[in-house]
Amino acid sequence: MQRSNPSRLAKVLRRDKYLYLMFALPFLFYFIFHYIPIYWLLITFKDFSIRKGVLGSPWVGTKYIEQFLFDPYFWQVFKNTIVINLFNLLWSFPAPVILALLLNELRTGPLKRSIQTISYLPHFLSTVVVVGMLTSFLSSDGIVNQLLQQFGVGPFAFLTEAKYFRTVYIASGVWQAAGWGSIIYLSALSSVDAELYEAARIDGANRWDQMLHITLPGIAPTITILLILETGKIMDVSFQKILLLMNGSNRVVSDVIATYVYRIGITDANFSYATGVGLFQSIIALIFVTACNAISRRVSETSLW
Amino acid sequence: MKKNKSLGSRLFDSINVIFLLFVSIVAVYPLYYMLITSVSHGMAVMQGLVTFFPVNPSLDTFKILLRNNDIFIAFKNSFVYTLLGTFINLLFSCLCAYPLSRRTFSGRGFLTGMIVVTMFFSGGMIPLYLVVQSLGMMDTVWAVVLPVAINTYNMIIIRTSFQAIPESLVESAQIDGANDFVILFRIIIPVSRAVLATMVLFYAVSHWNSYFKEMLYLNTKSKYPLQIILRNMLVSGLFSEEATMAGGASSFSVTDGTLRSAVIVFTTLPIIMVYPFVQKYFVKGVMIGSLKG
């Protein structure tokens, strides 16, 4: 490598010329839509205006960074992001594991296959459709409130009151993702040695013992890795869903960094400030993913990179 | 003892089956509810009378939708964006995956590294928006399909499957004088049909369901896809004045609620129709993805 002489390099390039040619379009894609935006992060430190461009806009140093770091509202949306994610992890993570364990106890056959197939279905519905359904079900004259009123309670303003926001967001997320998420656990379950169950049965272990001592240990590595990876995504939220669910009265809890960036940047055209907030989020996210990846490598010898 | 155990075991099995059937019902009921409310009388839906079966079924909502030109245009737009977008995805992903799958490719390590980096760090929403804007792509189909030309995760799945193809197949073609383009399009792609079919489905669904980038980049009504129409309905709470007027002749037979259900059904129908045939490919795709390459 360190003493690659030019003629050898030329030879290698000639040999791989078609591969490089082929790579031209993907290269342009990654360059234009991934690397140029990274370069454009510079505008965080400039007073960016579209007219002057990235290079022409004057430097302002850390003016915008300081601006949002000293803005209490920024810390509010920062906190919202973390809180939504922590609660979400608490519910969304175990749901597919439990579903997979229960599905695994079913005898293989058409019933099991149908239940599985049906459970994946919500995964393929669009965010807009899911929020549309939530509106139909949970609005003040929706079916849920109609039913509750027959029992003499309600109506509840599920979609507008701030205290219901996280529940609605997380519950609809579990509804949409649990089935799809169970696939990976089911595939891990299918590789658990069947002879172990045989041996356990001979030793008189009941179903519960088998689940506790064979099935769970069998998928424990998968659970560990996925838990660590999910924790690494602490800054990720389904902000596209939040954007549709957000309104004036639930904003105190529903406004997250991504929706804030969208509002400041796109709606108010305050590009430099919004880019700074976005950059801050990316850096925190990167630190989290890297840390979780390092933990994963140590714990389970499996990692993303 | 033995009898006792089998009784408990059987009890568990029954409860488990009942519970999982309940889960399946919960999974499909919302969609079913959309279907029955879309064909029910608007007033009955408002009074909460529609729960398991349509009440006073009629196709009024769908008649209004079909009379509405915006919906047709939006359906066509969704279709075009999905088709073009998926084609670009597939082409770019294969062109990217093949060189990276060749063990002898001199740029392999470096380029793979540069690509993987983008999975964990990006410029974010605003810089990408500004780049798209400065390229003059605003309000064109390109803004919707090109910035997502390659999903890196999907591309790596394709690369992994390309790597699994026996080297001898490529070598014998090389001896016959075939260049890499011929090898990719004549040998590698046909051999990888199953994986690529899965990718087509993943990509197509993501285009069909996408609304955010369309909302960002498109601002002419005639270019909106279905998801935007539905989104605007949710935001404004109304379908459109004219449509409601057109159907409003018979007292509340059609309401905003039933119209919304109809648009949801209409938007989701293509996915529901292909779902039974393709779901096994989706599952296969997740399996491939879980085996890291």
mmCIF file of N, CA, C and O in Angstrom, chain A residues 120-121 123-126 180-181 183-184, chain B residues 81-83 85-87 89-90 93 148-158 193-210 213 271 274-275 278-290:
data_model
loop_
_atom_site.group_PDB
_atom_site.id
_atom_site.type_symbol
_atom_site.label_atom_id
_atom_site.label_comp_id
_atom_site.label_asym_id
_atom_site.label_seq_id
_atom_site.Cartn_x
_atom_site.Cartn_y
_atom_site.Cartn_z
ATOM 1 N N TYR A 120 -48.107 -8.731 10.434
ATOM 2 C CA TYR A 120 -47.168 -7.838 9.732
ATOM 3 C C TYR A 120 -47.884 -6.710 9.010
ATOM 4 O O TYR A 120 -47.280 -5.696 8.681
ATOM 5 N N LEU A 121 -49.153 -6.925 8.703
ATOM 6 C CA LEU A 121 -49.874 -6.005 7.821
ATOM 7 C C LEU A 121 -49.755 -4.519 8.197
ATOM 8 O O LEU A 121 -49.451 -3.691 7.335
ATOM 9 N N HIS A 123 -47.514 -2.854 9.383
ATOM 10 C CA HIS A 123 -46.201 -2.297 9.046
ATOM 11 C C HIS A 123 -46.209 -1.606 7.677
ATOM 12 O O HIS A 123 -45.432 -0.696 7.434
ATOM 13 N N PHE A 124 -47.087 -2.062 6.798
ATOM 14 C CA PHE A 124 -47.060 -1.559 5.425
ATOM 15 C C PHE A 124 -48.004 -0.393 5.190
ATOM 16 O O PHE A 124 -48.140 0.080 4.074
ATOM 17 N N LEU A 125 -48.674 0.038 6.242
ATOM 18 C CA LEU A 125 -49.555 1.192 6.081
ATOM 19 C C LEU A 125 -48.742 2.465 6.227
ATOM 20 O O LEU A 125 -47.800 2.534 7.012
ATOM 21 N N SER A 126 -49.119 3.477 5.479
ATOM 22 C CA SER A 126 -48.344 4.715 5.529
ATOM 23 C C SER A 126 -48.656 5.485 6.813
ATOM 24 O O SER A 126 -49.697 5.296 7.446
ATOM 25 N N TRP A 180 -44.120 -7.000 12.687
ATOM 26 C CA TRP A 180 -42.934 -6.970 11.828
ATOM 27 C C TRP A 180 -41.671 -7.213 12.644
ATOM 28 O O TRP A 180 -40.780 -7.961 12.234
ATOM 29 N N GLY A 181 -41.612 -6.607 13.823
ATOM 30 C CA GLY A 181 -40.446 -6.768 14.686
ATOM 31 C C GLY A 181 -40.264 -8.197 15.172
ATOM 32 O O GLY A 181 -39.156 -8.616 15.495
ATOM 33 N N ILE A 183 -40.488 -10.864 13.489
ATOM 34 C CA ILE A 183 -39.892 -11.755 12.485
ATOM 35 C C ILE A 183 -38.469 -12.139 12.869
ATOM 36 O O ILE A 183 -38.083 -13.309 12.822
ATOM 37 N N ILE A 184 -37.702 -11.140 13.266
ATOM 38 C CA ILE A 184 -36.290 -11.393 13.538
ATOM 39 C C ILE A 184 -36.128 -12.333 14.741
ATOM 40 O O ILE A 184 -35.250 -13.201 14.757
ATOM 41 N N TYR B 81 -44.604 8.090 -9.513
ATOM 42 C CA TYR B 81 -43.471 8.258 -8.599
ATOM 43 C C TYR B 81 -42.973 6.897 -8.110
ATOM 44 O O TYR B 81 -41.768 6.671 -7.977
ATOM 45 N N THR B 82 -43.917 6.010 -7.830
ATOM 46 C CA THR B 82 -43.527 4.689 -7.332
ATOM 47 C C THR B 82 -42.763 3.918 -8.405
ATOM 48 O O THR B 82 -41.715 3.324 -8.144
ATOM 49 N N LEU B 83 -43.296 3.958 -9.620
ATOM 50 C CA LEU B 83 -42.676 3.205 -10.718
ATOM 51 C C LEU B 83 -41.285 3.749 -11.042
ATOM 52 O O LEU B 83 -40.292 3.012 -11.066
ATOM 53 N N GLY B 85 -39.438 5.845 -9.261
ATOM 54 C CA GLY B 85 -38.581 5.800 -8.087
ATOM 55 C C GLY B 85 -38.001 4.411 -7.867
ATOM 56 O O GLY B 85 -36.807 4.251 -7.623
ATOM 57 N N THR B 86 -38.839 3.400 -7.995
ATOM 58 C CA THR B 86 -38.382 2.036 -7.770
ATOM 59 C C THR B 86 -37.382 1.620 -8.844
ATOM 60 O O THR B 86 -36.380 0.954 -8.557
ATOM 61 N N PHE B 87 -37.628 2.036 -10.078
ATOM 62 C CA PHE B 87 -36.687 1.717 -11.161
ATOM 63 C C PHE B 87 -35.316 2.329 -10.858
ATOM 64 O O PHE B 87 -34.291 1.646 -10.953
ATOM 65 N N ASN B 89 -34.162 3.246 -7.945
ATOM 66 C CA ASN B 89 -33.616 2.549 -6.780
ATOM 67 C C ASN B 89 -32.890 1.280 -7.187
ATOM 68 O O ASN B 89 -31.768 1.014 -6.761
ATOM 69 N N LEU B 90 -33.572 0.512 -8.025
ATOM 70 C CA LEU B 90 -33.033 -0.794 -8.396
ATOM 71 C C LEU B 90 -31.762 -0.636 -9.218
ATOM 72 O O LEU B 90 -30.757 -1.303 -8.974
ATOM 73 N N SER B 93 -28.950 0.885 -7.009
ATOM 74 C CA SER B 93 -28.518 -0.054 -5.971
ATOM 75 C C SER B 93 -27.671 -1.167 -6.564
ATOM 76 O O SER B 93 -26.668 -1.576 -5.977
ATOM 77 N N VAL B 148 -33.446 9.880 -2.703
ATOM 78 C CA VAL B 148 -33.561 8.576 -2.042
ATOM 79 C C VAL B 148 -33.212 7.446 -3.017
ATOM 80 O O VAL B 148 -33.682 6.326 -2.875
ATOM 81 N N ALA B 149 -32.362 7.758 -4.004
ATOM 82 C CA ALA B 149 -32.064 6.777 -5.057
ATOM 83 C C ALA B 149 -31.513 5.474 -4.496
ATOM 84 O O ALA B 149 -31.793 4.394 -5.028
ATOM 85 N N ILE B 150 -30.724 5.552 -3.452
ATOM 86 C CA ILE B 150 -30.205 4.328 -2.830
ATOM 87 C C ILE B 150 -30.520 4.364 -1.345
ATOM 88 O O ILE B 150 -30.225 5.340 -0.661
ATOM 89 N N ASN B 151 -31.141 3.289 -0.881
ATOM 90 C CA ASN B 151 -31.254 3.084 0.558
ATOM 91 C C ASN B 151 -30.066 2.203 0.921
ATOM 92 O O ASN B 151 -29.980 1.054 0.492
ATOM 93 N N THR B 152 -29.135 2.759 1.694
ATOM 94 C CA THR B 152 -27.866 2.067 1.934
ATOM 95 C C THR B 152 -28.075 0.683 2.549
ATOM 96 O O THR B 152 -27.405 -0.280 2.179
ATOM 97 N N TYR B 153 -29.039 0.591 3.440
ATOM 98 C CA TYR B 153 -29.310 -0.687 4.082
ATOM 99 C C TYR B 153 -29.726 -1.741 3.035
ATOM 100 O O TYR B 153 -29.196 -2.845 2.999
ATOM 101 N N ASN B 154 -30.653 -1.353 2.170
ATOM 102 C CA ASN B 154 -31.094 -2.266 1.106
ATOM 103 C C ASN B 154 -29.945 -2.611 0.169
ATOM 104 O O ASN B 154 -29.802 -3.742 -0.277
ATOM 105 N N MET B 155 -29.131 -1.603 -0.149
ATOM 106 C CA MET B 155 -28.000 -1.818 -1.056
ATOM 107 C C MET B 155 -27.043 -2.843 -0.466
ATOM 108 O O MET B 155 -26.527 -3.714 -1.180
ATOM 109 N N ILE B 156 -26.828 -2.778 0.846
ATOM 110 C CA ILE B 156 -25.903 -3.729 1.478
ATOM 111 C C ILE B 156 -26.496 -5.143 1.441
ATOM 112 O O ILE B 156 -25.772 -6.122 1.229
ATOM 113 N N ILE B 157 -27.806 -5.241 1.584
ATOM 114 C CA ILE B 157 -28.449 -6.557 1.448
ATOM 115 C C ILE B 157 -28.186 -7.115 0.046
ATOM 116 O O ILE B 157 -27.836 -8.284 -0.122
ATOM 117 N N ILE B 158 -28.324 -6.257 -0.964
ATOM 118 C CA ILE B 158 -28.085 -6.699 -2.342
ATOM 119 C C ILE B 158 -26.622 -7.108 -2.502
ATOM 120 O O ILE B 158 -26.316 -8.158 -3.087
ATOM 121 N N ARG B 193 -32.709 -12.834 -8.757
ATOM 122 C CA ARG B 193 -34.101 -12.396 -8.890
ATOM 123 C C ARG B 193 -34.862 -12.343 -7.562
ATOM 124 O O ARG B 193 -35.571 -11.374 -7.291
ATOM 125 N N ALA B 194 -34.695 -13.386 -6.741
ATOM 126 C CA ALA B 194 -35.505 -13.451 -5.516
ATOM 127 C C ALA B 194 -35.213 -12.264 -4.594
ATOM 128 O O ALA B 194 -36.138 -11.603 -4.112
ATOM 129 N N VAL B 195 -33.935 -11.997 -4.376
ATOM 130 C CA VAL B 195 -33.564 -10.888 -3.494
ATOM 131 C C VAL B 195 -34.016 -9.565 -4.100
ATOM 132 O O VAL B 195 -34.558 -8.700 -3.410
ATOM 133 N N LEU B 196 -33.799 -9.417 -5.407
ATOM 134 C CA LEU B 196 -34.168 -8.151 -6.041
ATOM 135 C C LEU B 196 -35.672 -7.935 -6.004
ATOM 136 O O LEU B 196 -36.140 -6.808 -5.842
ATOM 137 N N ALA B 197 -36.441 -9.030 -6.121
ATOM 138 C CA ALA B 197 -37.897 -8.898 -6.013
ATOM 139 C C ALA B 197 -38.263 -8.336 -4.642
ATOM 140 O O ALA B 197 -39.105 -7.436 -4.528
ATOM 141 N N THR B 198 -37.604 -8.855 -3.607
ATOM 142 C CA THR B 198 -37.849 -8.341 -2.260
ATOM 143 C C THR B 198 -37.537 -6.857 -2.184
ATOM 144 O O THR B 198 -38.297 -6.066 -1.625
ATOM 145 N N MET B 199 -36.412 -6.478 -2.793
ATOM 146 C CA MET B 199 -35.999 -5.073 -2.752
ATOM 147 C C MET B 199 -36.990 -4.192 -3.500
ATOM 148 O O MET B 199 -37.296 -3.083 -3.061
ATOM 149 N N VAL B 200 -37.474 -4.682 -4.644
ATOM 150 C CA VAL B 200 -38.474 -3.926 -5.398
ATOM 151 C C VAL B 200 -39.660 -3.629 -4.489
ATOM 152 O O VAL B 200 -40.151 -2.500 -4.432
ATOM 153 N N LEU B 201 -40.074 -4.637 -3.744
ATOM 154 C CA LEU B 201 -41.238 -4.451 -2.880
ATOM 155 C C LEU B 201 -40.948 -3.447 -1.769
ATOM 156 O O LEU B 201 -41.750 -2.559 -1.506
ATOM 157 N N PHE B 202 -39.790 -3.587 -1.120
ATOM 158 C CA PHE B 202 -39.440 -2.637 -0.060
ATOM 159 C C PHE B 202 -39.425 -1.206 -0.605
ATOM 160 O O PHE B 202 -39.995 -0.290 -0.016
ATOM 161 N N TYR B 203 -38.735 -1.043 -1.723
ATOM 162 C CA TYR B 203 -38.619 0.291 -2.305
ATOM 163 C C TYR B 203 -39.987 0.824 -2.745
ATOM 164 O O TYR B 203 -40.327 1.977 -2.479
ATOM 165 N N ALA B 204 -40.764 -0.021 -3.414
ATOM 166 C CA ALA B 204 -42.047 0.447 -3.941
ATOM 167 C C ALA B 204 -42.975 0.886 -2.811
ATOM 168 O O ALA B 204 -43.613 1.939 -2.898
ATOM 169 N N VAL B 205 -43.035 0.096 -1.746
ATOM 170 C CA VAL B 205 -43.902 0.465 -0.626
ATOM 171 C C VAL B 205 -43.458 1.800 -0.035
ATOM 172 O O VAL B 205 -44.283 2.657 0.283
ATOM 173 N N SER B 206 -42.140 1.989 0.077
ATOM 174 C CA SER B 206 -41.683 3.241 0.684
ATOM 175 C C SER B 206 -42.044 4.439 -0.194
ATOM 176 O O SER B 206 -42.366 5.502 0.321
ATOM 177 N N HIS B 207 -42.017 4.269 -1.509
ATOM 178 C CA HIS B 207 -42.434 5.381 -2.379
ATOM 179 C C HIS B 207 -43.931 5.628 -2.264
ATOM 180 O O HIS B 207 -44.371 6.761 -2.161
ATOM 181 N N TRP B 208 -44.698 4.560 -2.307
ATOM 182 C CA TRP B 208 -46.152 4.701 -2.270
ATOM 183 C C TRP B 208 -46.594 5.390 -0.985
ATOM 184 O O TRP B 208 -47.527 6.188 -0.977
ATOM 185 N N ASN B 209 -45.917 5.051 0.124
ATOM 186 C CA ASN B 209 -46.345 5.556 1.433
ATOM 187 C C ASN B 209 -45.749 6.901 1.817
ATOM 188 O O ASN B 209 -46.117 7.470 2.832
ATOM 189 N N SER B 210 -44.815 7.400 1.030
ATOM 190 C CA SER B 210 -44.075 8.587 1.442
ATOM 191 C C SER B 210 -44.922 9.859 1.343
ATOM 192 O O SER B 210 -45.675 10.043 0.393
ATOM 193 N N LYS B 213 -41.295 14.090 2.086
ATOM 194 C CA LYS B 213 -40.490 14.771 1.070
ATOM 195 C C LYS B 213 -41.374 15.362 -0.028
ATOM 196 O O LYS B 213 -41.052 16.416 -0.574
ATOM 197 N N ILE B 271 -51.781 -1.699 -1.783
ATOM 198 C CA ILE B 271 -50.915 -2.491 -0.899
ATOM 199 C C ILE B 271 -51.642 -3.740 -0.423
ATOM 200 O O ILE B 271 -51.103 -4.837 -0.438
ATOM 201 N N VAL B 274 -51.799 -6.440 -3.233
ATOM 202 C CA VAL B 274 -50.617 -7.247 -3.540
ATOM 203 C C VAL B 274 -50.091 -7.972 -2.298
ATOM 204 O O VAL B 274 -49.347 -8.947 -2.420
ATOM 205 N N TYR B 275 -50.515 -7.524 -1.128
ATOM 206 C CA TYR B 275 -49.951 -8.047 0.115
ATOM 207 C C TYR B 275 -49.950 -9.579 0.233
ATOM 208 O O TYR B 275 -48.906 -10.167 0.524
ATOM 209 N N VAL B 278 -47.178 -11.155 -1.872
ATOM 210 C CA VAL B 278 -45.768 -10.782 -1.703
ATOM 211 C C VAL B 278 -45.263 -10.907 -0.288
ATOM 212 O O VAL B 278 -44.071 -10.780 -0.057
ATOM 213 N N GLN B 279 -46.158 -11.182 0.673
ATOM 214 C CA GLN B 279 -45.703 -11.084 2.064
ATOM 215 C C GLN B 279 -44.566 -12.052 2.362
ATOM 216 O O GLN B 279 -43.703 -11.766 3.178
ATOM 217 N N LYS B 280 -44.523 -13.192 1.660
ATOM 218 C CA LYS B 280 -43.425 -14.125 1.959
ATOM 219 C C LYS B 280 -42.082 -13.550 1.525
ATOM 220 O O LYS B 280 -41.058 -13.832 2.132
ATOM 221 N N TYR B 281 -42.104 -12.691 0.488
ATOM 222 C CA TYR B 281 -40.842 -12.058 0.080
ATOM 223 C C TYR B 281 -40.367 -11.052 1.110
ATOM 224 O O TYR B 281 -39.194 -10.922 1.373
ATOM 225 N N PHE B 282 -41.352 -10.318 1.695
ATOM 226 C CA PHE B 282 -40.999 -9.341 2.722
ATOM 227 C C PHE B 282 -40.260 -10.043 3.845
ATOM 228 O O PHE B 282 -39.221 -9.613 4.299
ATOM 229 N N VAL B 283 -40.832 -11.165 4.273
ATOM 230 C CA VAL B 283 -40.239 -11.892 5.385
ATOM 231 C C VAL B 283 -38.832 -12.337 5.015
ATOM 232 O O VAL B 283 -37.894 -12.209 5.792
ATOM 233 N N LYS B 284 -38.686 -12.825 3.798
ATOM 234 C CA LYS B 284 -37.372 -13.262 3.348
ATOM 235 C C LYS B 284 -36.379 -12.100 3.397
ATOM 236 O O LYS B 284 -35.232 -12.263 3.794
ATOM 237 N N GLY B 285 -36.855 -10.908 3.031
ATOM 238 C CA GLY B 285 -35.984 -9.741 3.033
ATOM 239 C C GLY B 285 -35.443 -9.424 4.422
ATOM 240 O O GLY B 285 -34.277 -9.101 4.578
ATOM 241 N N VAL B 286 -36.324 -9.559 5.433
ATOM 242 C CA VAL B 286 -35.881 -9.297 6.795
ATOM 243 C C VAL B 286 -34.824 -10.313 7.201
ATOM 244 O O VAL B 286 -33.825 -9.997 7.839
ATOM 245 N N MET B 287 -35.041 -11.566 6.789
ATOM 246 C CA MET B 287 -34.088 -12.630 7.122
ATOM 247 C C MET B 287 -32.712 -12.325 6.536
ATOM 248 O O MET B 287 -31.699 -12.451 7.199
ATOM 249 N N ILE B 288 -32.708 -11.920 5.260
ATOM 250 C CA ILE B 288 -31.427 -11.613 4.620
ATOM 251 C C ILE B 288 -30.764 -10.464 5.365
ATOM 252 O O ILE B 288 -29.573 -10.485 5.631
ATOM 253 N N GLY B 289 -31.593 -9.471 5.707
ATOM 254 C CA GLY B 289 -31.055 -8.299 6.380
ATOM 255 C C GLY B 289 -30.426 -8.633 7.721
ATOM 256 O O GLY B 289 -29.491 -7.975 8.158
ATOM 257 N N SER B 290 -30.964 -9.672 8.367
ATOM 258 C CA SER B 290 -30.462 -9.981 9.702
ATOM 259 C C SER B 290 -29.116 -10.701 9.644
ATOM 260 O O SER B 290 -28.395 -10.734 10.625
#
